[in-house]
Amino acid sequence: MTDAGHAEKAVMNFPRRDAQDKITGRTRYTTDVGGSEVIHAVLLRAEVASARIVRLDVEPARRMPGVRAIATADDAPGLYGIGIADHPLLARDAIRYHGEPIVALAADTLDQARAALAVIELELAPLPAVPTMAAALAEDAPLVHPDWKSYEVLAEGSVRQGNVAWEATVTRGDSDAAFARPDVTIVEGCYQVGRQSHVPFEPRAAVVSYEDGRFHIHTSTQVPWTVRDVTARALGVPESQVRVTVPAVGGGFGLKFDASIEPCAAVLARMSGRTVSIVNSRREEQMTCLSRENAEIRIRSAVTQEGEIVGREATVLMDCGAYGGEQVFLTSMTAHTLGGNYRLGTARLSSRAIYTNTPPNGAFRACNGVYNTFALERHTDEIADAIGMDRLEFRRRNVLGDKDLGSTGQVFEGNVLGPMIDRMEALRASSGDRKALADGRLYGRATTVGTWFIFVGLSAATVNLNSDGSATLVTTGVEIGQGTMMQALPQIVAASLGIPPEQVIVKSADTDAAGRDLGVGGGRTTVSIGAASVAACEEVKAKLLDVASEMLQTDRSELVLADGRIEIAGRPGTGTTIQQVIAEVESRTGPVSGNGSFTAPGAVSALPGCVAGHFLDAIDLPVFAVHDCELAIDPDTGQVEILAYRVVQDVGRALNPRAIHGQIQGGVAQGLGYALHEEITINDSGAFDQQGFESYHLPLAADVIPVEFDLYEGAPSCGPLGTKGAGEVPILNVGATVACAVADATGTKVSSLPLTPPKVMALIDGRQPELQHHHISPVWVENTLQSA
Amino acid sequence: MSVTLSVNGEERTFTGDPRTPLIDVLRDHMRLTGAKSVCREGFCGACTVHVDGEPMVSCLIPVGTLAGRAVTTIEGIAGGGAQLNAVQQALLDHDVVQCGMCFPGMVMTLSAFLETSAQPTRAALKAELSGNACRCTGYERIIDAALSVTGQEVAAP
């Protein structure tokens, strides 16, 4: 069968197979494992932002009832991290953030464990704290990591110094010449965003046992292999001694894209010989959330009267908190998010992860992209206004098209954003404007564009074709609610083998059973595991067709797999059942299986010499989005009501349109929370003020509206059957679109998110001073270590 | 101290601190893990159960106040086994589930509401769901499914 034929067969609204257990309460998440079998772990966490540990005595806790094991830094000596190994599992000498774990302890009951924690003796000597990025970059700022030079660097090309954990830069073309042109208008803007908390309903949790010299970590994670690696590093044991399995995960959104508390339970399991359960309390989960990072951004552009962007310079400061973590990697992404969307004559971008004495940040759906798109699209509207051009027309003229260069000099293929803007115009025309609903309030509207990319990379798959004609797909993919393991993957395998998707069994993740995988994130699962699965199916098909060709006396090129049969192409009902062919293969060579693997195709690259400090300098699989929002603002309260929200999303091929609808509706809702009311503030003790649901405001049913959408298919994609990931990108430009619409409604400069009612009132009343970043120089090179 | 109450039609006795929240009694002592312990402060609704037929958040109810009362959990809502009630069937048919953690609570709230309110408006349904937070779905497709139970089909399942 042709690829196109497979693709058509794969497209369907295949329902989730895990839904019935989830709506009847039968699903066993990690937090549902328990009973008399397990003992319970808790962590002693720091209650200051910065201090030296003078004395730690856990002996009183050992004498408390029910206590089975106590671990300190001595029991987990290794440092781990992304790019730099800077992170201890348990604090040894220094406290670097409020909430940092110091001691892990397990007891028969949770109450006993908490009682034992309370008698641990800890003496601290306060140290000056670095609460903000401005403080971290000040001259003579205390160093969050005085020993930063001694850390093991895990990735090539590091650029770092002191409180600058990592720096990635792009330099393409003669920027100074571009800005010096006499025919350009120079537009400059400062932007900032706060943190966003994922609030997965299942907190981070693990159940760990130690048997036959190996750890078995059953955990709520998006990255089983990272948990395996980090546990091995932290504990100083071989990776092969760690097995990770993952049941249904009750929400992740990127929070679970790193290991966190799992290795603590592992140490305690080895010590006690018991199965140890560790579950973050909701307060712990909030207070130590690896949030979407706060960021501070300065952008400067040189634009001609015709709207050509001849030069762009930007500096993005990303707060990594006390340890580098994901932000070290995310510095690479500014080139493709803030540096995306538009053709640029020249580009200079500095993207820096900054250490502060605050809880570490992490990955969150469309990480880095959400706030860089906000800043870029606000800046874009400011440019259009400055040169007197219609905002959408300015975008039409500048969006990336076929053979255009991205910021790092990568060549983009296909015209995608331009036609998507047309589709948005059509969607708006068909649904009609909602201005009348504003009913006397301030009305605003905006259309924005966004660039994301699928984070392709290592995946492995094995397909076992069973004698009954069913197939078992074995991967280490994880179901966090996104649906890939329930829908896209069985659909892809089924279409490939000509069997119904109900006949594809998808094994839950087990690092002992399947090959390495980068994990669920960045919209990569359908693409990367999907591609590995297709490759595995090809091997299975080859084995079947070799034998079927003989059985049916037909050349294998004329045979197709369809409807559970192997038939002669174009002659349904000919041939034989797949079971008969399997039986014949089994009798000759044994059971039928195939293996497939995938990694980044690496077919694209940056221009030589353009980038420094990047983990990836070109993107294999760009994804674009166009969003449109209409809103009304109550001029007396600053309350924003969303009147209409529309999405045109580049999906490559929509394998399961209904499931994609679910991702768009959910992703936009999460973005509306980010744009309007999800706020984290950090107090004098270095802790978040928002410790639970009462103070951290999630969008509720009344806060959302049905999102109108149009799926844009057919853009170039290296994904299987032309797919692109669809779950990550719906949140990408929600903050941007709402901010641009609020600016439109109020006629003011909107420079920060979230747009809470007090902030909107200040804008309306002219009480919001223009945002200035005094710690980001208007002279671009001064924001890099190149200037040092 | 002991408290005897009905849980899913069965008489059960809990011995322990009467201030223990019902959610902990259900999950930790009776191992009924369908109700989810998420925010523990009455905001998220994931632990919703029925007490004498009324939906209530079980994290805020001390078990000692429930002597002789009838508690129904998600495990008992459709009569047990693999049966689904109309709300559950609609959620299944519309394929609205994602991570699933909020759904036991959603089912308990919607099931009670739709028994007493035959033809609710979309706005009324959304107001009723204000005590059930969801981080994945953005709610609207859950509302679509719930409306379909009342015969108000708004979107193709």
Coordinates of C-alpha atoms in Angstrom, one line a residue, chain A residues 15-16 19-20 22-26 28-29 31-32 34 197-199 201 250-251 253 282 480-481 487 658 661-663 665-666 669-670 678 692-694 698-701 704-706, chain B residues 27 31 33-34 36 38-39 41 43-44 74-75 81-82 84 88 91-95 97-104 107 122 126 129-130 133-141 157:
Chain A
P15 CA -11.7 6.9 21.2
R16 CA -9.4 6.7 24.2
A19 CA -11.4 6.7 29.5
Q20 CA -13.7 4.1 31.0
K22 CA -10.7 7.0 34.5
I23 CA -14.4 7.9 34.7
T24 CA -15.2 5.0 37.0
G25 CA -12.3 5.7 39.4
R26 CA -10.5 2.4 38.6
R28 CA -4.4 3.3 39.5
Y29 CA -2.2 6.4 39.3
T31 CA -0.6 8.1 44.1
D32 CA -3.2 5.3 44.3
G34 CA -0.5 2.1 48.8
S197 CA 2.7 26.7 38.0
H198 CA 1.6 23.5 36.2
V199 CA -0.7 22.2 39.0
F201 CA -3.8 17.1 39.8
G250 CA -2.3 12.4 36.3
G251 CA -1.1 15.4 34.4
F253 CA 2.5 19.7 31.4
R282 CA 0.0 20.0 47.6
I480 CA 0.0 11.9 30.7
G481 CA -3.4 12.6 29.4
Q487 CA -4.9 7.1 20.1
R658 CA -11.4 15.1 17.9
H661 CA -9.8 19.5 19.5
G662 CA -9.4 18.5 23.1
Q663 CA -5.8 19.6 23.2
Q665 CA -9.5 23.7 24.0
G666 CA -7.3 22.6 27.0
A669 CA -7.6 27.5 28.6
Q670 CA -4.2 27.0 30.3
E678 CA -2.2 32.7 37.3
G692 CA -2.4 26.1 47.0
F693 CA -5.6 26.3 45.1
E694 CA -7.1 29.2 47.1
L698 CA -6.6 28.1 37.9
P699 CA -9.1 28.8 35.1
L700 CA -12.5 27.4 36.1
A701 CA -15.5 26.5 33.9
V704 CA -13.4 29.7 29.4
I705 CA -15.3 29.7 26.2
P706 CA -15.5 27.2 23.3
Chain B
R27 CA -8.6 6.2 50.2
R31 CA -8.7 1.6 49.7
T33 CA -9.0 5.4 45.6
G34 CA -11.5 6.6 42.9
K36 CA -8.8 12.0 44.3
V38 CA -5.8 16.9 45.1
C39 CA -6.1 20.3 46.8
E41 CA -8.9 22.6 50.8
F43 CA -11.5 24.1 45.9
C44 CA -10.8 21.5 43.3
I74 CA -17.5 7.0 42.2
E75 CA -17.0 3.3 42.8
G81 CA -19.2 -3.4 38.3
A82 CA -18.6 -2.2 34.8
L84 CA -21.9 3.4 33.5
Q88 CA -20.3 8.6 32.3
L91 CA -18.2 11.5 28.7
L92 CA -17.0 8.3 27.1
D93 CA -19.0 8.9 23.9
H94 CA -17.6 12.4 23.5
D95 CA -14.1 11.2 24.3
V97 CA -11.1 12.5 29.1
Q98 CA -7.5 13.5 29.3
C99 CA -5.3 12.8 32.4
G100 CA -8.5 11.8 34.2
M101 CA -7.8 12.9 37.7
C102 CA -10.7 15.4 37.9
F103 CA -13.2 13.1 36.3
P104 CA -14.4 11.1 39.3
V107 CA -19.0 12.6 37.4
R122 CA -25.0 25.8 29.2
K126 CA -20.9 25.8 33.9
L129 CA -19.1 22.9 37.6
S130 CA -17.4 25.9 39.2
A133 CA -11.4 22.3 38.5
C134 CA -9.7 20.6 35.5
R135 CA -6.2 21.4 34.4
C136 CA -6.3 19.5 31.0
T137 CA -9.5 19.9 29.1
G138 CA -10.6 23.5 29.2
Y139 CA -14.1 22.3 30.3
E140 CA -16.2 23.1 27.2
R141 CA -16.2 19.6 25.8
P157 CA -19.6 13.2 19.7

